[in-house]
C-alpha positions in Angstrom: 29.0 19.0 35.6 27.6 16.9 32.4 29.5 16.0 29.8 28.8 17.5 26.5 28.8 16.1 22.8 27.6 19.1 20.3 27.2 17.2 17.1 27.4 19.2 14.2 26.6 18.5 10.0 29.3 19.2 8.0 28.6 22.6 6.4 29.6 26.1 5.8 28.1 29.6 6.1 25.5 30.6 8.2 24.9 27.2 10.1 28.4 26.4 10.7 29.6 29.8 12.3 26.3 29.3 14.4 27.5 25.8 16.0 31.4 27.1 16.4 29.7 30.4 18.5 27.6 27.8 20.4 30.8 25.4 21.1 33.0 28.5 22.1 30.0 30.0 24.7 29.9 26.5 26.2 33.9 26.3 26.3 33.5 29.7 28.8 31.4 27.7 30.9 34.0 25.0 31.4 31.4 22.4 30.1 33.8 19.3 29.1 32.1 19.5 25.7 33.5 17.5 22.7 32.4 18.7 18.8 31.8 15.9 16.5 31.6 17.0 12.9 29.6 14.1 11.1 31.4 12.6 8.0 29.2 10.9 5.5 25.8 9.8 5.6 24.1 11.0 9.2 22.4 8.0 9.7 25.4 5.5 9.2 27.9 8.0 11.3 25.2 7.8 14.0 24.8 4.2 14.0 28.9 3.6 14.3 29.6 6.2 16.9 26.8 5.5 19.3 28.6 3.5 21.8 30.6 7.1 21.7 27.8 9.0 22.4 26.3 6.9 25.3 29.3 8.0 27.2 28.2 11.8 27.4 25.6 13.1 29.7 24.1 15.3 27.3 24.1 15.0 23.2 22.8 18.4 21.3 22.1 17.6 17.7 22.3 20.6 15.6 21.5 20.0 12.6 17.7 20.4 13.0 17.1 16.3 11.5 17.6 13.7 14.4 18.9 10.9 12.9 16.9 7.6 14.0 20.1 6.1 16.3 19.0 8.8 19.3 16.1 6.6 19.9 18.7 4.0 21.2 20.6 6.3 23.7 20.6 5.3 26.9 17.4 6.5 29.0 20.0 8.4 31.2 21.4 10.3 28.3 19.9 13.6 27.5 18.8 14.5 24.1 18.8 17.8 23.0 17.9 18.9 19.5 18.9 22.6 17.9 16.4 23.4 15.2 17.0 25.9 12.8 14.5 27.4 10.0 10.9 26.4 9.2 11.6 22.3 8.6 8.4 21.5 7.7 8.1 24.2 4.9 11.5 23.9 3.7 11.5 20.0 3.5 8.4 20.9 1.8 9.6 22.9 -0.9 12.0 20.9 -1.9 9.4 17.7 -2.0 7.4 19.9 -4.6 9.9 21.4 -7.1 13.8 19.9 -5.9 15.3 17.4 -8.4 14.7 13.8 -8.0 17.4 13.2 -5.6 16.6 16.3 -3.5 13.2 15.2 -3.4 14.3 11.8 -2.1 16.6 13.3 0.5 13.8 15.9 1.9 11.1 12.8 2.3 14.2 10.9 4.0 14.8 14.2 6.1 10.9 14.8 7.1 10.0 10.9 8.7 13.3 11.6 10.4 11.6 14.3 12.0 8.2 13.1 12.5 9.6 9.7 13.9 11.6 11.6 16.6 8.4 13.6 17.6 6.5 10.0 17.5 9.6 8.5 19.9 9.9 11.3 21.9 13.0 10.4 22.2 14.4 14.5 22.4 14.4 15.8 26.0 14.8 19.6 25.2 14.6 21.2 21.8 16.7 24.5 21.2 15.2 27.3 18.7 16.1 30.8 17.6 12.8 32.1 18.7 9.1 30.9 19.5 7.8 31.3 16.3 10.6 28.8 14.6 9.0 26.6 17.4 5.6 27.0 16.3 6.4 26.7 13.0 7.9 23.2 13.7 4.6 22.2 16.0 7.7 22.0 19.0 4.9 23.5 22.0 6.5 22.1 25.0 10.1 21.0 26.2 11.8 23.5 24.6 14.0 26.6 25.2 15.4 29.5 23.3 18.4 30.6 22.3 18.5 33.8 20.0 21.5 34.9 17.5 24.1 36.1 20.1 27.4 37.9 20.5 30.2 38.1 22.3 31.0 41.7 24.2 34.4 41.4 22.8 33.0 41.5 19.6 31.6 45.1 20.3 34.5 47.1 21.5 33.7 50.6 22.6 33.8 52.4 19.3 33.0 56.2 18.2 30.6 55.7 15.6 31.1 57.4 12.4 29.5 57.6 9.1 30.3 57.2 5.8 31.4 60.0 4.3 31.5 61.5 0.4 29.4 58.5 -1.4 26.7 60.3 -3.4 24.5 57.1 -3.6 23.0 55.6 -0.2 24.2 52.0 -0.3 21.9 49.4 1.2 22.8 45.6 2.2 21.0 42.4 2.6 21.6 38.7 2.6 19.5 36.3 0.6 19.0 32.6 2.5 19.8 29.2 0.4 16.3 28.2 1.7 13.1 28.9 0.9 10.6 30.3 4.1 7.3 32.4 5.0 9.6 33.8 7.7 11.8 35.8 4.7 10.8 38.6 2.7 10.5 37.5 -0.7 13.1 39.0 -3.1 10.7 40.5 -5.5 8.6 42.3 -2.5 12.0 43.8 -0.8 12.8 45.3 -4.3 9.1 46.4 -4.8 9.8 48.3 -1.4 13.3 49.5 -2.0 12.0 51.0 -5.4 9.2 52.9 -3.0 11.8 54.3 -1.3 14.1 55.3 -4.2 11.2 57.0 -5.5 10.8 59.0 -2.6 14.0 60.3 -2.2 14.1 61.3 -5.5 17.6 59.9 -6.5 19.6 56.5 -6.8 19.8 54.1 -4.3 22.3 50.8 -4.5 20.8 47.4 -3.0 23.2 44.5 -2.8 21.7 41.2 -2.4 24.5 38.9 -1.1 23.0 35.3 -2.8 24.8 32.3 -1.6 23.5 30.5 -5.1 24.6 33.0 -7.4 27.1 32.1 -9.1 28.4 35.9 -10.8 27.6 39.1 -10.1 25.0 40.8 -11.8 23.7 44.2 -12.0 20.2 45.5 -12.7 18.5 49.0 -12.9 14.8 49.5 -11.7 14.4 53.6 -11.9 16.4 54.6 -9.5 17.2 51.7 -7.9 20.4 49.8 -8.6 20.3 46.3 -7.8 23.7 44.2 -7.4 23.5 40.9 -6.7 26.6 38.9 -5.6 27.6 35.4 -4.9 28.6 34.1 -1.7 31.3 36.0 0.2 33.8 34.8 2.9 33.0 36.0 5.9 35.5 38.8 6.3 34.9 40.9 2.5 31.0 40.0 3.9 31.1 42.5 7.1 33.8 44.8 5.2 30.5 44.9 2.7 28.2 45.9 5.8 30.5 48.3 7.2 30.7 50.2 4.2 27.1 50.5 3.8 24.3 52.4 5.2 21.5 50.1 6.1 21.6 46.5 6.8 17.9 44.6 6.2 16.9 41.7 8.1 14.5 39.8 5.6 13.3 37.8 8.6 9.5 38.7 9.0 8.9 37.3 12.2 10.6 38.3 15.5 14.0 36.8 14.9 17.1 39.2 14.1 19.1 36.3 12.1 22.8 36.0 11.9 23.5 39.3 9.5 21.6 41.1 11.8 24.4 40.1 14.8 27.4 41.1 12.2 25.3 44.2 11.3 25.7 45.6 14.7 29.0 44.0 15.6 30.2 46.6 12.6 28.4 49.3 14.0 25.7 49.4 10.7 22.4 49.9 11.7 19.4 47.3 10.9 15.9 47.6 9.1 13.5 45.2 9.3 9.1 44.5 7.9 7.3 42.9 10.5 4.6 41.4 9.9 1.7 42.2 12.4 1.2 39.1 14.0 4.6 38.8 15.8 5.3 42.7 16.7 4.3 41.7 20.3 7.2 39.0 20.6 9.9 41.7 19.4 12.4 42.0 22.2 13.7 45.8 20.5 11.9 49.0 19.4 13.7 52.1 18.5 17.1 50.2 18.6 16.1 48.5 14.9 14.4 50.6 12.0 11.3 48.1 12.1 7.8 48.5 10.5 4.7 46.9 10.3 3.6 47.8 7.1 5.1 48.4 3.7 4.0 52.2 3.8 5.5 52.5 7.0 8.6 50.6 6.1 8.9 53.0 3.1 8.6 55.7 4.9 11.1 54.9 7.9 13.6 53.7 5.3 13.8 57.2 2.8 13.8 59.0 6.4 17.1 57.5 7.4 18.3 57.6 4.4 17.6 60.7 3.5 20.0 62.0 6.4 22.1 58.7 6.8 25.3 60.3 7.3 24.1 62.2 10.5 21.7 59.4 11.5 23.8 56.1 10.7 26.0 56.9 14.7 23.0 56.8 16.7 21.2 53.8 15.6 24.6 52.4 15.5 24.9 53.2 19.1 21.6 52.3 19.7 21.9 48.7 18.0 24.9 47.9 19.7 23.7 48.9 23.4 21.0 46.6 22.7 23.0 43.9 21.1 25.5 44.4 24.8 22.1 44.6 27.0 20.0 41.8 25.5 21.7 39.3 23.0 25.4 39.2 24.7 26.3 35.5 25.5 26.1 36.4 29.1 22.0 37.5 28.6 20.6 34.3 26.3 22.8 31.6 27.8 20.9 31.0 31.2 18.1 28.5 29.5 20.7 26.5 28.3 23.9 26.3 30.5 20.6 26.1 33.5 19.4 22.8 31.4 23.3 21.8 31.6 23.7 22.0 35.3 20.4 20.1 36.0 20.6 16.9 37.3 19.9 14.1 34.9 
């Protein structure tokens, strides 16, 4: 069986819980896989520890930037790479309006990616779904490996609403970055407003913003807007359990991370589509999606408007799916497959 080094970027939130699940999944299938947490600069950790890494049989890279020391593995090394997020775009972003050494670092960042595609140097690249593939111009030697959980994670629970809150309470998580794939802020309050409207009485968003640095309350009609900064991980799902409606600001196919901890606490999950990837969705009545702002609007102030006797099913609905489709057990096959080839 090969030998695994998973190397990870030192980092928190979203990215770093994403790496742990991945090193746990492979720890089930008794792969002898070692996580490295890089310390300092990427490119000088890489260069020092390579004679470490020649000794594995497979190196995955998941920090979405290869750094340029891959190109001197060994040719009997595999070289996988885990990309997360729209690179190109992001790295793009912070080109045009980051601060000077931000700039600097995204330039740095970008011809360490386009020198790895130039090498072709990676064996197999890793991504959420096809359109983060796409986005990243990755069209071949690649596999995918969607947000996943556990089944532990979803015991067998009677799903229950919540009770005696006059105000339906709506959650969502704003990213650090910058994408096309995420509904813009201002258009998910522009929407949440529609549907305020049309219930006729207060609605509470509360935009979890890892940049925010207090909290901070605002009042558009009837919609209440709360915007907090980061939150551990634990007061985060107490937040989504308490609430009525979780929405995924991913526009494409992808159910991110919030999604997964949406249905692990039996909250059920909204989502805007945009038209173009509808077909790639892998759920239909087992998320609240739309493919229009009307329709979103509309779908939204129904649920709401009955949450308390609709908030068990499409819990029970999300989790089935979440069991059925994006257990460990269903998404690992690509990968732990890759694992066991020969080299």
């Amino acid at each position: 069986m090969s030998s695994v080094a998973l190397i990870a970027p030192r980092s928190e939130g979203g990215v770093a819980y994403i790496i742990e699940r991945l090193w746990k999944g492979l720890r089930r299938e008794r792969f002898p896989v070692s996580k490295i947490v890089i310390s300092g600069s990427p490119t000088l950790f890489h260069l020092k520890h390579l004679p470490q890494f020649q000794k594995y049989d497979v190196v995955i890279i998941t920090g979405s930037i290869p750094p340029p020391s891959h190109i001197f593995a060994r040719s009997d090394v595999r070289v996988v790479l885990f990309v997360h997020g729209f690179v190109y775009h992001e790295l793009g972003n912070v080109i045009g309006y980051g601060r000077l050494r931000e700039k600097l670092g995204a330039m740095y960042s970008l011809m360490l990616f386009e020198m790895a595609k130039k090498a072709d140097r990676v064996d197999t690249y890793i991504c959420h779904s096809i359109t983060t593939c796409e986005a990243n111009k990755i069209y071949n030697n690649f596999i995918l490996l969607p947000q996943f959980v556990f089944p532990e994670e979803l015991p067998k629970r009677n799903e229950v609403s919540v009770q005696g809150r006059f105000n339906p309470k709506v959650v969502t998580y704003k990213s650090y970055v910058n994408s096309p794939r995420l509904l813009r802020e201002e258009k998910l309050i522009s929407l949440m407003r529609g549907v305020s409207q049309k219930l006729g009485r207060q609605v509470d968003l509360v935009i979890v913003d890892p940049a925010q640095r207090e909290p901070k309350k605002e009042k558009w009609g009837n919609l209440v807007v709360y915007r907090l900064p980061f939150l551990p991980r634990e007061r985060f799902l107490r937040l989504i359990a308490s609430s009525d409606l979780y929405i995924e600001r991913c526009v494409d196919e992808e159910l991110r991370l919030g999604s997964i901890d949406a249905g692990i606490v039996g909250t059920p999950v909204a989502k805007l589509t945009h038209p173009s990837f509808v077909e790639r969705q892998d759920y239909k009545d087992e998320v609240l999606w739309a493919a229009s702002p009307r329709e979103f609007i509309e779908l939204v102030s129904e649920y709401l408007r009955d949450a308390e006797d609709k908030k068990p099913t499409y819990s029970r609905r999300f989790r089935e799916f979440l069991l059925n489709k994006r257990s460990w057990d269903n998404v690992k096959m690509s990968l732990t497959n890759l694992l066991r080839s020969e080299l």
